[in-house]
Amino acid sequence: MRPAVEIADVIRQFGKQYCEQEKPTAEQLRVLHDLLQCRTAKLGGHEERCDCCHTVRYSYNSCGNRHCPKCLASKQALWIEKLISKTLPVKHYHLVFTVPHILNSLCLYDRKLYYSALFAACWSTLKTFGYTHFGAETGAVCVLHSWGQNLSLHPHLHCLVPAAGYDLKGCWKKLGDHQKFLYPVHQLSGVFKGKFLDLLKRRLRKKQLLSDFEETIEDAYGKKWVVYCEPAMANAEHVIRYLGQYTHRVAISNQRILKITKTHVSFIAKNYRTGGQKSAITITGVEFLRRFCQHILPRNFVKIRYYGLYNATTKRNLKLQFQPEEHPVEKKIQQSNETATAVIHRIAGKDFKKCPHCEHGKMIIVRELPRIRSPAIAISTLFYKALQ
């Protein structure tokens, strides 16, 4: 069911005012422009006709932008299905690495530097603890999130760590068999803090920017750093579907937006300080777009990364050292040969080709609708024209 209010409606109403007050970057304007045109006639589409009752339906193309809430459902379903076929069927641990808000100014200044250091420090910490506690290297699937429920800037990583690894001889080894948690969280927090802040210093020094943020980094040493570690989960499929909730998400979905007035936007948010209770938050439309644009990632930045056992290069280089009889895990889930459409049909439980009018015939594409091509002009000019 289509929500009554969408992010595109907020952009359409407050986009011009936001640009005048906040001066967004070209990349942020490009994202807002894509979301504004998503599933409209400007992107083209196709005309469908039922082969039974001859009902005509027009379907328009999606923008495909990774920050668009309308384009991610199918990608999420396909990602889950693909990763299930490649995941080791062992117990997994869910870890969340968070960073104090005092460093948000540095994040806003250079997102790429900040997020890259976050990934590097996180995997370095997990790798170190794998060797010191179990004498083995494990793996991880890490997913970046940059927001809180109220759209505030809150960078953190969700990590999926298998309870298996390999030692220096390339032999498989089980991890954490008798432990509720994989590693002590207080030790994880301390090591992660040291590695992350050290990486920031090194990278800022290379860019000759350390003097601008040195005081902020020194203050961060005195803050409380938190790493969450949940108990081991069940089988591989359960784990991946759980992580799939965190992968292809954007800062806010259309379903959470309640209403738009002439000046404000109201949306639903969980308050974790009161046990996760949902409540309505109302802010100005310009402030809503400012918070949303904080979470637009740098261009070509990879937000889902695979390390250790789940890294393609590692698996390829160590393939000959793993013997089937030494493998401590069950048989891998067989990869499905289903098409993307078939997978979405099976997961959603709905046949999108079925005629919605007579419910007997199938919708057949009879004509392609061309995309409306825009002239080669600046993205800011293009965005202002789209708002008109």
mmCIF file of C-alpha atoms in Angstrom:
data_model
loop_
_atom_site.group_PDB
_atom_site.id
_atom_site.type_symbol
_atom_site.label_atom_id
_atom_site.label_comp_id
_atom_site.label_asym_id
_atom_site.label_seq_id
_atom_site.Cartn_x
_atom_site.Cartn_y
_atom_site.Cartn_z
ATOM 1 C CA MET A 1 0.000 0.000 0.000
ATOM 2 C CA ARG A 2 1.394 3.378 -1.045
ATOM 3 C CA PRO A 3 1.850 5.824 1.876
ATOM 4 C CA ALA A 4 -0.082 9.083 1.803
ATOM 5 C CA VAL A 5 3.078 11.175 2.235
ATOM 6 C CA GLU A 6 6.538 10.496 0.783
ATOM 7 C CA ILE A 7 9.992 12.038 1.026
ATOM 8 C CA ALA A 8 9.495 13.325 -2.518
ATOM 9 C CA ASP A 9 6.590 15.431 -1.237
ATOM 10 C CA VAL A 10 8.819 16.974 1.421
ATOM 11 C CA ILE A 11 11.484 17.770 -1.186
ATOM 12 C CA ARG A 12 8.913 19.236 -3.533
ATOM 13 C CA GLN A 13 7.516 21.553 -0.847
ATOM 14 C CA PHE A 14 10.668 22.582 1.044
ATOM 15 C CA GLY A 15 13.482 21.871 -1.419
ATOM 16 C CA LYS A 16 13.938 25.433 -2.686
ATOM 17 C CA GLN A 17 13.884 26.912 0.818
ATOM 18 C CA TYR A 18 16.378 24.284 1.998
ATOM 19 C CA CYS A 19 18.807 25.090 -0.831
ATOM 20 C CA GLU A 20 18.663 28.803 -0.078
ATOM 21 C CA GLN A 21 19.353 28.339 3.643
ATOM 22 C CA GLU A 22 21.741 25.378 3.827
ATOM 23 C CA LYS A 23 23.716 25.468 0.531
ATOM 24 C CA PRO A 24 23.844 21.692 -0.115
ATOM 25 C CA THR A 25 26.637 20.027 -2.088
ATOM 26 C CA ALA A 26 26.255 18.876 -5.688
ATOM 27 C CA GLU A 27 26.020 15.243 -4.541
ATOM 28 C CA GLN A 28 23.222 16.059 -2.101
ATOM 29 C CA LEU A 29 21.346 17.942 -4.830
ATOM 30 C CA ARG A 30 21.741 14.979 -7.157
ATOM 31 C CA VAL A 31 20.196 12.630 -4.595
ATOM 32 C CA LEU A 32 17.286 14.979 -3.905
ATOM 33 C CA HIS A 33 16.722 15.351 -7.656
ATOM 34 C CA ASP A 34 16.659 11.547 -8.133
ATOM 35 C CA LEU A 35 14.194 11.046 -5.276
ATOM 36 C CA LEU A 36 11.970 13.746 -6.701
ATOM 37 C CA GLN A 37 11.752 12.000 -10.101
ATOM 38 C CA CYS A 38 11.526 8.406 -8.871
ATOM 39 C CA ARG A 39 8.644 6.476 -10.480
ATOM 40 C CA THR A 40 7.404 9.448 -12.472
ATOM 41 C CA ALA A 41 6.927 9.905 -16.213
ATOM 42 C CA LYS A 42 10.235 11.801 -16.417
ATOM 43 C CA LEU A 43 12.159 8.541 -15.992
ATOM 44 C CA GLY A 44 10.117 6.671 -18.583
ATOM 45 C CA GLY A 45 8.493 3.280 -18.147
ATOM 46 C CA HIS A 46 6.172 0.990 -20.056
ATOM 47 C CA GLU A 47 2.529 0.489 -20.911
ATOM 48 C CA GLU A 48 1.000 -2.860 -19.909
ATOM 49 C CA ARG A 49 -2.221 -4.475 -21.110
ATOM 50 C CA CYS A 50 -4.078 -7.454 -19.683
ATOM 51 C CA ASP A 51 -4.300 -10.384 -22.114
ATOM 52 C CA CYS A 52 -7.760 -11.224 -20.733
ATOM 53 C CA CYS A 53 -9.780 -8.058 -19.961
ATOM 54 C CA HIS A 54 -7.482 -5.617 -21.851
ATOM 55 C CA THR A 55 -7.064 -3.327 -18.835
ATOM 56 C CA VAL A 56 -4.247 -0.801 -19.409
ATOM 57 C CA ARG A 57 -1.697 0.064 -16.721
ATOM 58 C CA TYR A 58 1.272 2.452 -16.808
ATOM 59 C CA SER A 59 4.377 1.656 -14.792
ATOM 60 C CA TYR A 60 7.205 4.148 -14.414
ATOM 61 C CA ASN A 61 10.867 3.405 -13.771
ATOM 62 C CA SER A 62 12.632 3.768 -10.437
ATOM 63 C CA CYS A 63 15.534 6.159 -9.927
ATOM 64 C CA GLY A 64 17.782 3.388 -8.552
ATOM 65 C CA ASN A 65 19.446 5.740 -6.082
ATOM 66 C CA ARG A 66 20.631 3.918 -2.949
ATOM 67 C CA HIS A 67 19.229 6.693 -0.763
ATOM 68 C CA CYS A 68 15.706 6.238 -2.132
ATOM 69 C CA PRO A 69 13.319 4.338 0.184
ATOM 70 C CA LYS A 70 11.188 3.177 -2.768
ATOM 71 C CA CYS A 71 14.055 1.479 -4.635
ATOM 72 C CA LEU A 72 15.529 -0.664 -1.870
ATOM 73 C CA ALA A 73 12.957 -3.369 -1.120
ATOM 74 C CA SER A 74 13.842 -5.554 -4.109
ATOM 75 C CA LYS A 75 17.587 -4.976 -3.653
ATOM 76 C CA GLN A 76 17.327 -6.010 -0.013
ATOM 77 C CA ALA A 77 15.440 -9.213 -0.880
ATOM 78 C CA LEU A 78 17.983 -10.179 -3.560
ATOM 79 C CA TRP A 79 20.939 -9.376 -1.269
ATOM 80 C CA ILE A 80 19.519 -11.612 1.466
ATOM 81 C CA GLU A 81 18.983 -14.515 -0.927
ATOM 82 C CA LYS A 82 22.495 -14.174 -2.360
ATOM 83 C CA LEU A 83 24.254 -13.966 1.002
ATOM 84 C CA ILE A 84 22.326 -16.926 2.433
ATOM 85 C CA SER A 85 23.863 -19.145 -0.262
ATOM 86 C CA LYS A 86 27.387 -17.985 0.707
ATOM 87 C CA THR A 87 27.123 -17.849 4.489
ATOM 88 C CA LEU A 88 28.684 -20.496 6.706
ATOM 89 C CA PRO A 89 25.886 -22.346 8.527
ATOM 90 C CA VAL A 90 27.376 -21.783 11.988
ATOM 91 C CA LYS A 91 26.332 -19.613 14.890
ATOM 92 C CA HIS A 92 26.882 -15.900 14.410
ATOM 93 C CA TYR A 93 27.285 -12.951 16.755
ATOM 94 C CA HIS A 94 25.838 -9.491 16.165
ATOM 95 C CA LEU A 95 28.152 -6.654 17.264
ATOM 96 C CA VAL A 96 27.483 -2.913 17.036
ATOM 97 C CA PHE A 97 30.381 -0.430 17.155
ATOM 98 C CA THR A 98 29.293 3.100 18.108
ATOM 99 C CA VAL A 99 31.202 6.397 18.249
ATOM 100 C CA PRO A 100 30.681 9.380 20.634
ATOM 101 C CA HIS A 101 28.808 12.342 19.171
ATOM 102 C CA ILE A 102 31.691 14.677 19.960
ATOM 103 C CA LEU A 103 33.315 13.507 16.702
ATOM 104 C CA ASN A 104 30.302 14.403 14.534
ATOM 105 C CA SER A 105 31.919 17.675 13.436
ATOM 106 C CA LEU A 106 34.788 15.711 11.902
ATOM 107 C CA CYS A 107 32.339 13.337 10.239
ATOM 108 C CA LEU A 108 30.457 16.222 8.631
ATOM 109 C CA TYR A 109 33.718 17.779 7.433
ATOM 110 C CA ASP A 110 34.992 14.660 5.636
ATOM 111 C CA ARG A 111 32.566 11.727 5.567
ATOM 112 C CA LYS A 112 34.747 9.523 3.393
ATOM 113 C CA LEU A 113 37.772 9.821 5.679
ATOM 114 C CA TYR A 114 35.665 9.264 8.779
ATOM 115 C CA TYR A 115 33.682 6.250 7.542
ATOM 116 C CA SER A 116 36.753 4.588 5.988
ATOM 117 C CA ALA A 117 38.597 4.879 9.311
ATOM 118 C CA LEU A 118 35.542 3.462 11.089
ATOM 119 C CA PHE A 119 35.533 0.328 8.913
ATOM 120 C CA ALA A 120 39.309 -0.121 9.194
ATOM 121 C CA ALA A 121 39.372 0.256 12.988
ATOM 122 C CA CYS A 122 36.417 -2.090 13.428
ATOM 123 C CA TRP A 123 37.944 -4.951 11.410
ATOM 124 C CA SER A 124 41.380 -4.400 12.950
ATOM 125 C CA THR A 125 39.793 -4.755 16.409
ATOM 126 C CA LEU A 126 37.899 -7.939 15.501
ATOM 127 C CA LYS A 127 40.978 -9.418 13.853
ATOM 128 C CA THR A 128 43.135 -8.654 16.900
ATOM 129 C CA PHE A 129 40.666 -10.244 19.326
ATOM 130 C CA GLY A 130 40.307 -13.301 17.107
ATOM 131 C CA TYR A 131 44.015 -14.011 17.353
ATOM 132 C CA THR A 132 44.446 -13.098 21.037
ATOM 133 C CA HIS A 133 41.405 -15.058 22.301
ATOM 134 C CA PHE A 134 41.222 -18.018 19.908
ATOM 135 C CA GLY A 135 44.423 -17.999 17.862
ATOM 136 C CA ALA A 136 42.424 -17.759 14.644
ATOM 137 C CA GLU A 137 41.220 -15.267 12.086
ATOM 138 C CA THR A 138 37.487 -15.091 11.720
ATOM 139 C CA GLY A 139 35.399 -12.966 9.359
ATOM 140 C CA ALA A 140 32.750 -10.280 9.382
ATOM 141 C CA VAL A 141 30.045 -8.644 7.314
ATOM 142 C CA CYS A 142 29.946 -4.963 8.297
ATOM 143 C CA VAL A 143 27.116 -2.567 7.465
ATOM 144 C CA LEU A 144 27.346 1.192 7.976
ATOM 145 C CA HIS A 145 24.489 3.174 9.500
ATOM 146 C CA SER A 146 24.806 6.892 10.113
ATOM 147 C CA TRP A 147 21.478 7.840 11.685
ATOM 148 C CA GLY A 148 19.395 7.676 14.820
ATOM 149 C CA GLN A 149 15.606 7.367 14.926
ATOM 150 C CA ASN A 150 15.149 11.149 14.991
ATOM 151 C CA LEU A 151 17.412 11.545 11.897
ATOM 152 C CA SER A 152 20.306 12.827 14.021
ATOM 153 C CA LEU A 153 23.870 11.972 12.994
ATOM 154 C CA HIS A 154 24.848 8.738 14.750
ATOM 155 C CA PRO A 155 27.505 6.765 12.803
ATOM 156 C CA HIS A 156 27.807 3.103 13.818
ATOM 157 C CA LEU A 157 28.593 -0.290 12.307
ATOM 158 C CA HIS A 158 26.491 -3.454 12.492
ATOM 159 C CA CYS A 159 28.793 -6.467 12.277
ATOM 160 C CA LEU A 160 27.936 -10.116 11.735
ATOM 161 C CA VAL A 161 30.740 -12.373 13.016
ATOM 162 C CA PRO A 162 30.713 -16.177 12.525
ATOM 163 C CA ALA A 163 31.662 -18.542 15.364
ATOM 164 C CA ALA A 164 34.354 -20.103 13.154
ATOM 165 C CA GLY A 165 37.791 -19.177 11.860
ATOM 166 C CA TYR A 166 41.081 -20.557 10.615
ATOM 167 C CA ASP A 167 44.445 -20.697 12.383
ATOM 168 C CA LEU A 168 47.912 -19.914 11.026
ATOM 169 C CA LYS A 169 48.103 -23.375 9.421
ATOM 170 C CA GLY A 170 44.886 -22.830 7.504
ATOM 171 C CA CYS A 171 42.876 -25.285 9.619
ATOM 172 C CA TRP A 172 39.281 -24.615 10.650
ATOM 173 C CA LYS A 173 38.555 -23.791 14.259
ATOM 174 C CA LYS A 174 35.314 -23.246 16.180
ATOM 175 C CA LEU A 175 35.018 -20.070 18.247
ATOM 176 C CA GLY A 176 33.034 -19.205 21.337
ATOM 177 C CA ASP A 177 31.439 -22.634 21.902
ATOM 178 C CA HIS A 178 30.866 -22.158 25.617
ATOM 179 C CA GLN A 179 30.527 -18.394 25.734
ATOM 180 C CA LYS A 180 27.378 -16.329 25.696
ATOM 181 C CA PHE A 181 29.331 -13.473 24.129
ATOM 182 C CA LEU A 182 32.186 -13.755 21.680
ATOM 183 C CA TYR A 183 34.507 -11.134 23.248
ATOM 184 C CA PRO A 184 34.404 -8.981 26.432
ATOM 185 C CA VAL A 185 32.654 -5.770 25.351
ATOM 186 C CA HIS A 186 34.610 -3.518 27.712
ATOM 187 C CA GLN A 187 37.892 -4.684 26.225
ATOM 188 C CA LEU A 188 36.465 -4.307 22.705
ATOM 189 C CA SER A 189 35.459 -0.728 23.448
ATOM 190 C CA GLY A 190 38.909 0.258 24.702
ATOM 191 C CA VAL A 191 40.823 -1.287 21.822
ATOM 192 C CA PHE A 192 38.394 0.060 19.227
ATOM 193 C CA LYS A 193 38.672 3.576 20.679
ATOM 194 C CA GLY A 194 42.467 3.520 20.509
ATOM 195 C CA LYS A 195 42.608 2.178 16.966
ATOM 196 C CA PHE A 196 39.934 4.498 15.577
ATOM 197 C CA LEU A 197 41.317 7.711 17.070
ATOM 198 C CA ASP A 198 44.856 6.770 16.043
ATOM 199 C CA LEU A 199 43.678 6.197 12.463
ATOM 200 C CA LEU A 200 41.919 9.565 12.431
ATOM 201 C CA LYS A 201 45.082 11.296 13.601
ATOM 202 C CA ARG A 202 47.207 9.620 10.945
ATOM 203 C CA ARG A 203 44.831 10.437 8.098
ATOM 204 C CA LEU A 204 44.260 14.012 9.226
ATOM 205 C CA ARG A 205 48.013 14.522 9.551
ATOM 206 C CA LYS A 206 48.467 13.416 5.926
ATOM 207 C CA LYS A 207 45.973 16.068 4.851
ATOM 208 C CA GLN A 208 47.542 18.648 7.192
ATOM 209 C CA LEU A 209 44.257 19.012 9.066
ATOM 210 C CA LEU A 210 45.203 17.526 12.435
ATOM 211 C CA SER A 211 45.590 20.913 14.129
ATOM 212 C CA ASP A 212 41.959 21.765 13.294
ATOM 213 C CA PHE A 213 40.528 18.681 15.028
ATOM 214 C CA GLU A 214 43.229 17.719 17.545
ATOM 215 C CA GLU A 215 41.350 19.166 20.516
ATOM 216 C CA THR A 216 38.161 17.331 19.525
ATOM 217 C CA ILE A 217 40.024 14.031 19.215
ATOM 218 C CA GLU A 218 41.718 14.495 22.589
ATOM 219 C CA ASP A 219 38.316 15.150 24.196
ATOM 220 C CA ALA A 220 37.006 11.927 22.613
ATOM 221 C CA TYR A 221 39.544 9.889 24.610
ATOM 222 C CA GLY A 222 37.717 10.875 27.793
ATOM 223 C CA LYS A 223 34.251 9.920 26.515
ATOM 224 C CA LYS A 224 32.505 6.614 27.067
ATOM 225 C CA TRP A 225 32.693 4.311 24.040
ATOM 226 C CA VAL A 226 30.101 1.573 23.687
ATOM 227 C CA VAL A 227 30.264 -1.709 21.780
ATOM 228 C CA TYR A 228 27.188 -3.952 21.905
ATOM 229 C CA CYS A 229 27.507 -7.706 21.516
ATOM 230 C CA GLU A 230 24.413 -9.887 21.365
ATOM 231 C CA PRO A 231 24.459 -13.631 22.185
ATOM 232 C CA ALA A 232 25.059 -16.198 19.452
ATOM 233 C CA MET A 233 22.146 -16.560 17.056
ATOM 234 C CA ALA A 234 20.566 -19.565 15.380
ATOM 235 C CA ASN A 235 21.160 -20.934 11.886
ATOM 236 C CA ALA A 236 22.641 -19.022 8.954
ATOM 237 C CA GLU A 237 19.341 -18.174 7.282
ATOM 238 C CA HIS A 238 17.925 -16.634 10.467
ATOM 239 C CA VAL A 239 21.094 -14.587 10.902
ATOM 240 C CA ILE A 240 21.126 -13.197 7.365
ATOM 241 C CA ARG A 241 17.450 -12.275 7.426
ATOM 242 C CA TYR A 242 18.111 -10.493 10.707
ATOM 243 C CA LEU A 243 21.028 -8.535 9.254
ATOM 244 C CA GLY A 244 18.992 -7.883 6.110
ATOM 245 C CA GLN A 245 16.873 -5.509 8.180
ATOM 246 C CA TYR A 246 19.922 -3.246 8.486
ATOM 247 C CA THR A 247 21.484 -3.392 5.021
ATOM 248 C CA HIS A 248 19.427 -1.585 2.410
ATOM 249 C CA ARG A 249 17.960 1.056 4.660
ATOM 250 C CA VAL A 250 17.896 4.805 4.392
ATOM 251 C CA ALA A 251 17.617 7.352 7.169
ATOM 252 C CA ILE A 252 13.810 7.257 7.096
ATOM 253 C CA SER A 253 11.163 5.296 5.211
ATOM 254 C CA ASN A 254 8.050 6.795 3.645
ATOM 255 C CA GLN A 255 5.861 4.789 6.050
ATOM 256 C CA ARG A 256 7.246 6.734 9.015
ATOM 257 C CA ILE A 257 6.212 10.145 7.675
ATOM 258 C CA LEU A 258 2.836 11.142 9.131
ATOM 259 C CA LYS A 259 1.958 14.494 7.605
ATOM 260 C CA ILE A 260 3.278 17.666 6.023
ATOM 261 C CA THR A 261 2.013 21.147 6.842
ATOM 262 C CA LYS A 262 2.978 24.443 5.262
ATOM 263 C CA THR A 263 6.030 24.712 7.516
ATOM 264 C CA HIS A 264 6.583 21.412 9.371
ATOM 265 C CA VAL A 265 6.957 17.664 8.899
ATOM 266 C CA SER A 266 5.782 15.054 11.431
ATOM 267 C CA PHE A 267 7.210 11.523 11.535
ATOM 268 C CA ILE A 268 7.330 8.506 13.847
ATOM 269 C CA ALA A 269 10.479 7.661 15.822
ATOM 270 C CA LYS A 270 11.376 5.184 18.548
ATOM 271 C CA ASN A 271 12.654 6.517 21.857
ATOM 272 C CA TYR A 272 15.105 3.927 23.197
ATOM 273 C CA ARG A 273 15.386 5.767 26.500
ATOM 274 C CA THR A 274 11.773 4.819 27.200
ATOM 275 C CA GLY A 275 12.039 1.199 26.093
ATOM 276 C CA GLY A 276 11.648 1.775 22.370
ATOM 277 C CA GLN A 277 8.225 3.415 22.534
ATOM 278 C CA LYS A 278 7.101 5.112 19.326
ATOM 279 C CA SER A 279 6.161 8.770 19.354
ATOM 280 C CA ALA A 280 5.595 11.545 16.813
ATOM 281 C CA ILE A 281 8.302 14.140 16.197
ATOM 282 C CA THR A 282 7.548 17.441 14.462
ATOM 283 C CA ILE A 283 10.293 19.612 12.953
ATOM 284 C CA THR A 284 10.437 22.228 10.223
ATOM 285 C CA GLY A 285 10.614 21.038 6.629
ATOM 286 C CA VAL A 286 14.038 22.635 6.118
ATOM 287 C CA GLU A 287 15.389 20.957 9.252
ATOM 288 C CA PHE A 288 13.983 17.622 8.060
ATOM 289 C CA LEU A 289 15.863 17.898 4.758
ATOM 290 C CA ARG A 290 19.019 19.078 6.533
ATOM 291 C CA ARG A 291 18.994 16.011 8.770
ATOM 292 C CA PHE A 292 18.190 13.705 5.863
ATOM 293 C CA CYS A 293 21.063 15.074 3.741
ATOM 294 C CA GLN A 294 23.520 14.457 6.593
ATOM 295 C CA HIS A 295 23.220 10.756 5.779
ATOM 296 C CA ILE A 296 23.920 10.945 2.048
ATOM 297 C CA LEU A 297 27.074 8.904 1.535
ATOM 298 C CA PRO A 298 30.049 10.009 -0.571
ATOM 299 C CA ARG A 299 29.801 8.951 -4.189
ATOM 300 C CA ASN A 300 30.901 5.339 -4.849
ATOM 301 C CA PHE A 301 31.452 4.724 -1.133
ATOM 302 C CA VAL A 302 30.883 1.054 -0.198
ATOM 303 C CA LYS A 303 28.609 0.762 2.861
ATOM 304 C CA ILE A 304 28.576 -3.074 3.097
ATOM 305 C CA ARG A 305 32.002 -4.694 3.444
ATOM 306 C CA TYR A 306 33.183 -8.284 3.799
ATOM 307 C CA TYR A 307 36.265 -9.276 5.795
ATOM 308 C CA GLY A 308 38.190 -12.448 6.595
ATOM 309 C CA LEU A 309 36.212 -15.594 5.807
ATOM 310 C CA TYR A 310 33.608 -13.588 3.929
ATOM 311 C CA ASN A 311 36.073 -11.681 1.773
ATOM 312 C CA ALA A 312 36.183 -13.020 -1.786
ATOM 313 C CA THR A 313 39.979 -12.664 -2.093
ATOM 314 C CA THR A 314 40.624 -14.493 1.186
ATOM 315 C CA LYS A 315 38.341 -17.385 0.224
ATOM 316 C CA ARG A 316 39.977 -17.690 -3.186
ATOM 317 C CA ASN A 317 43.560 -17.649 -1.840
ATOM 318 C CA LEU A 318 42.903 -20.171 0.949
ATOM 319 C CA LYS A 319 40.599 -22.518 -0.955
ATOM 320 C CA LEU A 320 43.211 -25.247 -1.462
ATOM 321 C CA GLN A 321 44.081 -25.392 2.252
ATOM 322 C CA PHE A 322 40.576 -26.307 3.400
ATOM 323 C CA GLN A 323 39.831 -30.033 3.305
ATOM 324 C CA PRO A 324 36.146 -31.158 3.311
ATOM 325 C CA GLU A 325 36.654 -33.558 6.220
ATOM 326 C CA GLU A 326 38.210 -30.807 8.347
ATOM 327 C CA HIS A 327 35.368 -28.369 7.761
ATOM 328 C CA PRO A 328 33.490 -27.955 11.070
ATOM 329 C CA VAL A 329 30.301 -26.666 9.551
ATOM 330 C CA GLU A 330 27.305 -28.155 7.857
ATOM 331 C CA LYS A 331 26.751 -28.357 4.139
ATOM 332 C CA LYS A 332 26.360 -24.926 2.580
ATOM 333 C CA ILE A 333 23.000 -23.746 1.422
ATOM 334 C CA GLN A 334 22.644 -24.402 -2.286
ATOM 335 C CA GLN A 335 22.558 -21.327 -4.465
ATOM 336 C CA SER A 336 19.222 -20.794 -6.133
ATOM 337 C CA ASN A 337 18.897 -20.454 -9.908
ATOM 338 C CA GLU A 338 15.770 -18.329 -9.636
ATOM 339 C CA THR A 339 15.557 -15.065 -11.505
ATOM 340 C CA ALA A 340 15.325 -11.751 -9.673
ATOM 341 C CA THR A 341 11.620 -11.484 -10.510
ATOM 342 C CA ALA A 342 10.956 -15.003 -9.233
ATOM 343 C CA VAL A 343 12.764 -14.337 -5.949
ATOM 344 C CA ILE A 344 10.783 -11.148 -5.315
ATOM 345 C CA HIS A 345 7.560 -12.960 -6.235
ATOM 346 C CA ARG A 346 8.319 -15.760 -3.773
ATOM 347 C CA ILE A 347 9.309 -13.409 -0.927
ATOM 348 C CA ALA A 348 6.495 -10.897 -1.413
ATOM 349 C CA GLY A 349 3.894 -13.618 -2.020
ATOM 350 C CA LYS A 350 2.335 -11.579 -4.787
ATOM 351 C CA ASP A 351 2.363 -11.997 -8.555
ATOM 352 C CA PHE A 352 3.045 -8.535 -9.964
ATOM 353 C CA LYS A 353 2.238 -9.728 -13.476
ATOM 354 C CA LYS A 354 -1.302 -10.689 -12.483
ATOM 355 C CA CYS A 355 -4.033 -8.313 -13.644
ATOM 356 C CA PRO A 356 -5.336 -6.282 -10.654
ATOM 357 C CA HIS A 357 -8.710 -5.784 -12.373
ATOM 358 C CA CYS A 358 -9.902 -9.239 -13.468
ATOM 359 C CA GLU A 359 -7.324 -11.240 -11.420
ATOM 360 C CA HIS A 360 -7.179 -13.885 -14.152
ATOM 361 C CA GLY A 361 -5.092 -12.496 -16.984
ATOM 362 C CA LYS A 362 -1.462 -11.367 -17.077
ATOM 363 C CA MET A 363 -0.167 -7.896 -17.782
ATOM 364 C CA ILE A 364 1.830 -7.842 -21.020
ATOM 365 C CA ILE A 365 4.152 -4.988 -21.980
ATOM 366 C CA VAL A 366 2.908 -3.449 -25.221
ATOM 367 C CA ARG A 367 4.845 -0.184 -25.399
ATOM 368 C CA GLU A 368 7.976 1.381 -23.941
ATOM 369 C CA LEU A 369 7.671 4.933 -22.606
ATOM 370 C CA PRO A 370 10.851 6.925 -23.327
ATOM 371 C CA ARG A 371 12.654 8.861 -20.646
ATOM 372 C CA ILE A 372 12.474 12.649 -20.779
ATOM 373 C CA ARG A 373 16.055 13.705 -21.429
ATOM 374 C CA SER A 374 17.299 16.850 -19.710
ATOM 375 C CA PRO A 375 19.886 19.203 -21.236
ATOM 376 C CA ALA A 376 23.474 19.127 -19.973
ATOM 377 C CA ILE A 377 23.206 21.811 -17.297
ATOM 378 C CA ALA A 378 24.312 22.172 -13.682
ATOM 379 C CA ILE A 379 22.556 19.875 -11.206
ATOM 380 C CA SER A 380 21.434 22.884 -9.135
ATOM 381 C CA THR A 381 19.621 24.370 -12.141
ATOM 382 C CA LEU A 382 18.164 20.952 -12.970
ATOM 383 C CA PHE A 383 16.908 20.535 -9.411
ATOM 384 C CA TYR A 384 15.242 23.970 -9.355
ATOM 385 C CA LYS A 385 13.508 23.195 -12.632
ATOM 386 C CA ALA A 386 12.222 19.877 -11.225
ATOM 387 C CA LEU A 387 10.679 21.749 -8.288
ATOM 388 C CA GLN A 388 8.613 23.946 -10.582
#
